[in-house]
Amino acid sequence: MAAPAVQMSPFSHPKTNTNTPVSLIPKCTSLRELKQIQAFSIKTHLQYDISVLTKLINFCTLNPTGTSMDYAHHLFDQIPHPDIVVFNTMARGYARSHAPFRAISLFAHILSSDLFPDDYTFPSLLKACASSKALEEGRQLHCFAIKCGLHLNIYVCPTLINMYTECNDVDAARRVFDKIPDPCVVVHNAMIKGYARSSRPNEALALFRELQASNLKPTDVTMLSALSSCALLGALDLGKWIHEYVKKNRFDRYVKVNTALIDMYAKCGSLEDAVSVFEDMSVKDTQAWSAMIVAYATHGNGSKALSMFEEMKKARIRPDEITFLGLLYACSHAGFVEEGCKYFYSMSERYGIVLGTKHYGCMVDLLGRSGRLGEAYKFIDELPIKPTPIFWRTLLSACGSHGDVDMGMRVLERIFELDDSHGGDYVIISNLCARAGRWEDVDRLRKLMRDRGIVKIPGCSSIEVNNVVHEFFSGDGERSVSTVLHQAVDKLVEELKLAGYVPDTSLVFHSNMEDKDREVSLRYHSEKLAIAYGLLNTPPGATIRVVKNLRVCGDCHSAAKYISLIFNRQIILRDVQRFHHFKEGKCSCGDYW
């Protein structure tokens, strides 16, 4: 009598061979082929085999798309009792996809089962929260990690710090960091990167120094954040020191580090050093070429930026969206309107690049800066996407530059439909009305600011001297006790007047203010204070580098040209829009900014 057949459980784990679906999955190259393999698993009665389903799901999550993740979820739902490993795979896929929050939704469903999270669960979920800016859910996961005893885990801590910084709560990230008994270099990198991304470069660099003082060795990731922080501060001397550290420790073999060096030097005002780094690179990728094009653009050398693009094409390096941002910026600040339009339309037509909000914004700036205000207004009105307040603010700034009050008023109405809380909007239109002598409108706007609690952002300029960054605010000295610096500014202005400088008091918009008081108000603008500090505290002939948080004042721009001539100094002033190189009484912008 024959032995009875043994009935296999659909969830058993048979030995794999060359004819099984499991052996075919590594050879798979597309989702279509994967579905064929699943069909084969059904045919061979392995459609419920956990090892097969797990590997199918894993393939779907390697390079997640909306379609592949939907299919992975379909497979996941076929497992009656999925283990934590399968869930972690799903969460990792969703965290890297365009729908990261679905990982959190899936986790909420999983919590109703008997699964217990492990140290691979929280990193993916926290990454999903970071991508979704889901701070509240991230806090709940943090609490759950504490409950599970995993909040100090080596994998969980960096993602906790990253989640908080991505959700704009860098102080919470620091509290997490401070509770770690022995933070490793990965944790340090997460915190330093968080500070740099949150525009708190001083704290990033302070933590970088602490890392150096410890027994831990910085990595290439550390260098990227440190260089980014120097770029934010405009701290050239410190950036050069870090560059030496990079070379000594052979971090310059990384293309990304070299690209960060180009960006740092460009933002610190040393275009020559940026060019030197670029030319010394043995391997140049799209990001490196783009960084160099952006560097030339922000330093006012539009023609060189465009010629760099031609060299890039000859090198057969494909441009990306950042490359075209640099080109559009170069065209905008050099007045190359036709060339800018050509690049803009070639992005999608020739290169298949999806236009983003920044590209549209550059086009508004290109048209507005050249005086084509009506065209710029129509361009925004006919955009295929909903305009953001930044588009209208760009046009409002152009209205201010060209003195068009009526267009400015129309644009302000459009801005207020979206956001009425930005102090700069009120200031631009108020100054525009003041120049036109419409003082009733000025008073109305200032009253509106008071009633709405809107505060004007004060001008702030910084200068690095002996590796220390000094900050100055506009108005410092107007009503304070005279100091050595204020006396130096007073003396400086008198010397400039002898050379032909005339303070442009028309830029001080107060109807009841005397000319003498207007001049005092101009005298203590942050740019002049920073430049005067540089004259006092750097050797004769040394370049003075200043960073300002707003657009450079027209009167300070004029004064800087005279200072560069009289004192034989090169002054490099970086404002919110671009660099101004003052030398021998002239500016690189050609007074077109």
mmCIF file with all atom_site columns, N, CA, C and O in Angstrom, residues 180-209:
data_model
loop_
_atom_site.group_PDB
_atom_site.id
_atom_site.type_symbol
_atom_site.label_atom_id
_atom_site.label_alt_id
_atom_site.label_comp_id
_atom_site.label_asym_id
_atom_site.label_entity_id
_atom_site.label_seq_id
_atom_site.pdbx_PDB_ins_code
_atom_site.Cartn_x
_atom_site.Cartn_y
_atom_site.Cartn_z
_atom_site.occupancy
_atom_site.B_iso_or_equiv
_atom_site.pdbx_formal_charge
_atom_site.auth_seq_id
_atom_site.auth_comp_id
_atom_site.auth_asym_id
_atom_site.auth_atom_id
_atom_site.pdbx_PDB_model_num
ATOM 1   N N  . ILE A 1 180 ? 22.279 61.588 25.138 1.00 0.00 ? 180 ILE A N  1
ATOM 2   C CA . ILE A 1 180 ? 23.032 60.410 24.702 1.00 0.00 ? 180 ILE A CA 1
ATOM 3   C C  . ILE A 1 180 ? 24.350 60.358 25.476 1.00 0.00 ? 180 ILE A C  1
ATOM 4   O O  . ILE A 1 180 ? 25.147 61.306 25.405 1.00 0.00 ? 180 ILE A O  1
ATOM 5   N N  . PRO A 1 181 ? 24.610 59.304 26.206 1.00 0.00 ? 181 PRO A N  1
ATOM 6   C CA . PRO A 1 181 ? 25.813 59.241 27.054 1.00 0.00 ? 181 PRO A CA 1
ATOM 7   C C  . PRO A 1 181 ? 27.113 59.405 26.270 1.00 0.00 ? 181 PRO A C  1
ATOM 8   O O  . PRO A 1 181 ? 27.977 60.182 26.636 1.00 0.00 ? 181 PRO A O  1
ATOM 9   N N  . ASP A 1 182 ? 27.266 58.661 25.194 1.00 0.00 ? 182 ASP A N  1
ATOM 10  C CA . ASP A 1 182 ? 28.486 58.710 24.384 1.00 0.00 ? 182 ASP A CA 1
ATOM 11  C C  . ASP A 1 182 ? 28.112 58.828 22.913 1.00 0.00 ? 182 ASP A C  1
ATOM 12  O O  . ASP A 1 182 ? 28.159 57.848 22.170 1.00 0.00 ? 182 ASP A O  1
ATOM 13  N N  . PRO A 1 183 ? 27.764 60.032 22.455 1.00 0.00 ? 183 PRO A N  1
ATOM 14  C CA . PRO A 1 183 ? 27.326 60.174 21.061 1.00 0.00 ? 183 PRO A CA 1
ATOM 15  C C  . PRO A 1 183 ? 28.438 59.815 20.083 1.00 0.00 ? 183 PRO A C  1
ATOM 16  O O  . PRO A 1 183 ? 29.562 60.296 20.211 1.00 0.00 ? 183 PRO A O  1
ATOM 17  N N  . CYS A 1 184 ? 28.107 58.968 19.114 1.00 0.00 ? 184 CYS A N  1
ATOM 18  C CA . CYS A 1 184 ? 29.086 58.568 18.099 1.00 0.00 ? 184 CYS A CA 1
ATOM 19  C C  . CYS A 1 184 ? 29.155 59.637 17.013 1.00 0.00 ? 184 CYS A C  1
ATOM 20  O O  . CYS A 1 184 ? 28.418 60.633 17.037 1.00 0.00 ? 184 CYS A O  1
ATOM 21  N N  . VAL A 1 185 ? 30.027 59.436 16.027 1.00 0.00 ? 185 VAL A N  1
ATOM 22  C CA . VAL A 1 185 ? 30.206 60.439 14.976 1.00 0.00 ? 185 VAL A CA 1
ATOM 23  C C  . VAL A 1 185 ? 28.938 60.584 14.129 1.00 0.00 ? 185 VAL A C  1
ATOM 24  O O  . VAL A 1 185 ? 28.620 61.679 13.651 1.00 0.00 ? 185 VAL A O  1
ATOM 25  N N  . VAL A 1 186 ? 28.176 59.500 13.964 1.00 0.00 ? 186 VAL A N  1
ATOM 26  C CA . VAL A 1 186 ? 26.933 59.572 13.186 1.00 0.00 ? 186 VAL A CA 1
ATOM 27  C C  . VAL A 1 186 ? 25.925 60.494 13.868 1.00 0.00 ? 186 VAL A C  1
ATOM 28  O O  . VAL A 1 186 ? 25.247 61.297 13.211 1.00 0.00 ? 186 VAL A O  1
ATOM 29  N N  . VAL A 1 187 ? 25.842 60.404 15.192 1.00 0.00 ? 187 VAL A N  1
ATOM 30  C CA . VAL A 1 187 ? 24.939 61.262 15.959 1.00 0.00 ? 187 VAL A CA 1
ATOM 31  C C  . VAL A 1 187 ? 25.416 62.711 15.885 1.00 0.00 ? 187 VAL A C  1
ATOM 32  O O  . VAL A 1 187 ? 24.612 63.639 15.708 1.00 0.00 ? 187 VAL A O  1
ATOM 33  N N  . HIS A 1 188 ? 26.727 62.919 16.020 1.00 0.00 ? 188 HIS A N  1
ATOM 34  C CA . HIS A 1 188 ? 27.279 64.274 15.877 1.00 0.00 ? 188 HIS A CA 1
ATOM 35  C C  . HIS A 1 188 ? 26.939 64.846 14.497 1.00 0.00 ? 188 HIS A C  1
ATOM 36  O O  . HIS A 1 188 ? 26.536 66.012 14.376 1.00 0.00 ? 188 HIS A O  1
ATOM 37  N N  . ASN A 1 189 ? 27.122 64.032 13.470 1.00 0.00 ? 189 ASN A N  1
ATOM 38  C CA . ASN A 1 189 ? 26.829 64.495 12.103 1.00 0.00 ? 189 ASN A CA 1
ATOM 39  C C  . ASN A 1 189 ? 25.382 64.909 11.945 1.00 0.00 ? 189 ASN A C  1
ATOM 40  O O  . ASN A 1 189 ? 25.066 65.919 11.302 1.00 0.00 ? 189 ASN A O  1
ATOM 41  N N  . ALA A 1 190 ? 24.474 64.121 12.543 1.00 0.00 ? 190 ALA A N  1
ATOM 42  C CA . ALA A 1 190 ? 23.047 64.437 12.446 1.00 0.00 ? 190 ALA A CA 1
ATOM 43  C C  . ALA A 1 190 ? 22.744 65.791 13.088 1.00 0.00 ? 190 ALA A C  1
ATOM 44  O O  . ALA A 1 190 ? 21.984 66.598 12.549 1.00 0.00 ? 190 ALA A O  1
ATOM 45  N N  . MET A 1 191 ? 23.368 66.046 14.250 1.00 0.00 ? 191 MET A N  1
ATOM 46  C CA . MET A 1 191 ? 23.113 67.299 14.965 1.00 0.00 ? 191 MET A CA 1
ATOM 47  C C  . MET A 1 191 ? 23.758 68.488 14.253 1.00 0.00 ? 191 MET A C  1
ATOM 48  O O  . MET A 1 191 ? 23.150 69.561 14.121 1.00 0.00 ? 191 MET A O  1
ATOM 49  N N  . ILE A 1 192 ? 24.983 68.312 13.773 1.00 0.00 ? 192 ILE A N  1
ATOM 50  C CA . ILE A 1 192 ? 25.674 69.393 13.046 1.00 0.00 ? 192 ILE A CA 1
ATOM 51  C C  . ILE A 1 192 ? 24.905 69.735 11.768 1.00 0.00 ? 192 ILE A C  1
ATOM 52  O O  . ILE A 1 192 ? 24.693 70.904 11.445 1.00 0.00 ? 192 ILE A O  1
ATOM 53  N N  . LYS A 1 193 ? 24.477 68.693 11.056 1.00 0.00 ? 193 LYS A N  1
ATOM 54  C CA . LYS A 1 193 ? 23.692 68.897 9.844  1.00 0.00 ? 193 LYS A CA 1
ATOM 55  C C  . LYS A 1 193 ? 22.372 69.594 10.161 1.00 0.00 ? 193 LYS A C  1
ATOM 56  O O  . LYS A 1 193 ? 21.915 70.470 9.414  1.00 0.00 ? 193 LYS A O  1
ATOM 57  N N  . GLY A 1 194 ? 21.760 69.222 11.289 1.00 0.00 ? 194 GLY A N  1
ATOM 58  C CA . GLY A 1 194 ? 20.507 69.849 11.701 1.00 0.00 ? 194 GLY A CA 1
ATOM 59  C C  . GLY A 1 194 ? 20.671 71.337 11.953 1.00 0.00 ? 194 GLY A C  1
ATOM 60  O O  . GLY A 1 194 ? 19.846 72.152 11.519 1.00 0.00 ? 194 GLY A O  1
ATOM 61  N N  . TYR A 1 195 ? 21.744 71.714 12.644 1.00 0.00 ? 195 TYR A N  1
ATOM 62  C CA . TYR A 1 195 ? 22.014 73.134 12.888 1.00 0.00 ? 195 TYR A CA 1
ATOM 63  C C  . TYR A 1 195 ? 22.244 73.880 11.572 1.00 0.00 ? 195 TYR A C  1
ATOM 64  O O  . TYR A 1 195 ? 21.739 74.989 11.369 1.00 0.00 ? 195 TYR A O  1
ATOM 65  N N  . ALA A 1 196 ? 23.025 73.264 10.675 1.00 0.00 ? 196 ALA A N  1
ATOM 66  C CA . ALA A 1 196 ? 23.321 73.921 9.398  1.00 0.00 ? 196 ALA A CA 1
ATOM 67  C C  . ALA A 1 196 ? 22.047 74.119 8.586  1.00 0.00 ? 196 ALA A C  1
ATOM 68  O O  . ALA A 1 196 ? 21.817 75.193 8.023  1.00 0.00 ? 196 ALA A O  1
ATOM 69  N N  . ARG A 1 197 ? 21.185 73.093 8.534  1.00 0.00 ? 197 ARG A N  1
ATOM 70  C CA . ARG A 1 197 ? 19.934 73.198 7.777  1.00 0.00 ? 197 ARG A CA 1
ATOM 71  C C  . ARG A 1 197 ? 18.977 74.190 8.404  1.00 0.00 ? 197 ARG A C  1
ATOM 72  O O  . ARG A 1 197 ? 18.135 74.756 7.712  1.00 0.00 ? 197 ARG A O  1
ATOM 73  N N  . SER A 1 198 ? 19.084 74.392 9.703  1.00 0.00 ? 198 SER A N  1
ATOM 74  C CA . SER A 1 198 ? 18.192 75.314 10.404 1.00 0.00 ? 198 SER A CA 1
ATOM 75  C C  . SER A 1 198 ? 18.755 76.731 10.449 1.00 0.00 ? 198 SER A C  1
ATOM 76  O O  . SER A 1 198 ? 18.284 77.560 11.224 1.00 0.00 ? 198 SER A O  1
ATOM 77  N N  . SER A 1 199 ? 19.781 76.978 9.631  1.00 0.00 ? 199 SER A N  1
ATOM 78  C CA . SER A 1 199 ? 20.423 78.302 9.557  1.00 0.00 ? 199 SER A CA 1
ATOM 79  C C  . SER A 1 199 ? 20.942 78.754 10.922 1.00 0.00 ? 199 SER A C  1
ATOM 80  O O  . SER A 1 199 ? 20.794 79.910 11.306 1.00 0.00 ? 199 SER A O  1
ATOM 81  N N  . ARG A 1 200 ? 21.560 77.814 11.647 1.00 0.00 ? 200 ARG A N  1
ATOM 82  C CA . ARG A 1 200 ? 22.228 78.131 12.915 1.00 0.00 ? 200 ARG A CA 1
ATOM 83  C C  . ARG A 1 200 ? 23.680 77.683 12.812 1.00 0.00 ? 200 ARG A C  1
ATOM 84  O O  . ARG A 1 200 ? 24.145 76.768 13.484 1.00 0.00 ? 200 ARG A O  1
ATOM 85  N N  . PRO A 1 201 ? 24.422 78.350 11.903 1.00 0.00 ? 201 PRO A N  1
ATOM 86  C CA . PRO A 1 201 ? 25.787 77.908 11.592 1.00 0.00 ? 201 PRO A CA 1
ATOM 87  C C  . PRO A 1 201 ? 26.762 78.012 12.752 1.00 0.00 ? 201 PRO A C  1
ATOM 88  O O  . PRO A 1 201 ? 27.681 77.196 12.861 1.00 0.00 ? 201 PRO A O  1
ATOM 89  N N  . ASN A 1 202 ? 26.592 79.019 13.619 1.00 0.00 ? 202 ASN A N  1
ATOM 90  C CA . ASN A 1 202 ? 27.514 79.161 14.747 1.00 0.00 ? 202 ASN A CA 1
ATOM 91  C C  . ASN A 1 202 ? 27.477 77.933 15.654 1.00 0.00 ? 202 ASN A C  1
ATOM 92  O O  . ASN A 1 202 ? 28.518 77.434 16.107 1.00 0.00 ? 202 ASN A O  1
ATOM 93  N N  . GLU A 1 203 ? 26.253 77.435 15.914 1.00 0.00 ? 203 GLU A N  1
ATOM 94  C CA . GLU A 1 203 ? 26.114 76.255 16.760 1.00 0.00 ? 203 GLU A CA 1
ATOM 95  C C  . GLU A 1 203 ? 26.629 75.003 16.058 1.00 0.00 ? 203 GLU A C  1
ATOM 96  O O  . GLU A 1 203 ? 27.205 74.107 16.687 1.00 0.00 ? 203 GLU A O  1
ATOM 97  N N  . ALA A 1 204 ? 26.455 74.952 14.748 1.00 0.00 ? 204 ALA A N  1
ATOM 98  C CA . ALA A 1 204 ? 26.971 73.819 13.968 1.00 0.00 ? 204 ALA A CA 1
ATOM 99  C C  . ALA A 1 204 ? 28.491 73.759 14.063 1.00 0.00 ? 204 ALA A C  1
ATOM 100 O O  . ALA A 1 204 ? 29.075 72.692 14.298 1.00 0.00 ? 204 ALA A O  1
ATOM 101 N N  . LEU A 1 205 ? 29.136 74.911 13.906 1.00 0.00 ? 205 LEU A N  1
ATOM 102 C CA . LEU A 1 205 ? 30.593 74.949 13.940 1.00 0.00 ? 205 LEU A CA 1
ATOM 103 C C  . LEU A 1 205 ? 31.128 74.720 15.359 1.00 0.00 ? 205 LEU A C  1
ATOM 104 O O  . LEU A 1 205 ? 32.191 74.115 15.530 1.00 0.00 ? 205 LEU A O  1
ATOM 105 N N  . ALA A 1 206 ? 30.379 75.176 16.365 1.00 0.00 ? 206 ALA A N  1
ATOM 106 C CA . ALA A 1 206 ? 30.795 74.926 17.757 1.00 0.00 ? 206 ALA A CA 1
ATOM 107 C C  . ALA A 1 206 ? 30.786 73.423 18.045 1.00 0.00 ? 206 ALA A C  1
ATOM 108 O O  . ALA A 1 206 ? 31.708 72.886 18.678 1.00 0.00 ? 206 ALA A O  1
ATOM 109 N N  . LEU A 1 207 ? 29.762 72.733 17.563 1.00 0.00 ? 207 LEU A N  1
ATOM 110 C CA . LEU A 1 207 ? 29.672 71.283 17.762 1.00 0.00 ? 207 LEU A CA 1
ATOM 111 C C  . LEU A 1 207 ? 30.733 70.563 16.931 1.00 0.00 ? 207 LEU A C  1
ATOM 112 O O  . LEU A 1 207 ? 31.277 69.536 17.357 1.00 0.00 ? 207 LEU A O  1
ATOM 113 N N  . PHE A 1 208 ? 31.059 71.101 15.764 1.00 0.00 ? 208 PHE A N  1
ATOM 114 C CA . PHE A 1 208 ? 32.139 70.540 14.944 1.00 0.00 ? 208 PHE A CA 1
ATOM 115 C C  . PHE A 1 208 ? 33.460 70.605 15.703 1.00 0.00 ? 208 PHE A C  1
ATOM 116 O O  . PHE A 1 208 ? 34.253 69.644 15.695 1.00 0.00 ? 208 PHE A O  1
ATOM 117 N N  . ARG A 1 209 ? 33.693 71.717 16.392 1.00 0.00 ? 209 ARG A N  1
ATOM 118 C CA . ARG A 1 209 ? 34.927 71.844 17.184 1.00 0.00 ? 209 ARG A CA 1
ATOM 119 C C  . ARG A 1 209 ? 34.932 70.856 18.348 1.00 0.00 ? 209 ARG A C  1
ATOM 120 O O  . ARG A 1 209 ? 35.974 70.294 18.701 1.00 0.00 ? 209 ARG A O  1
#
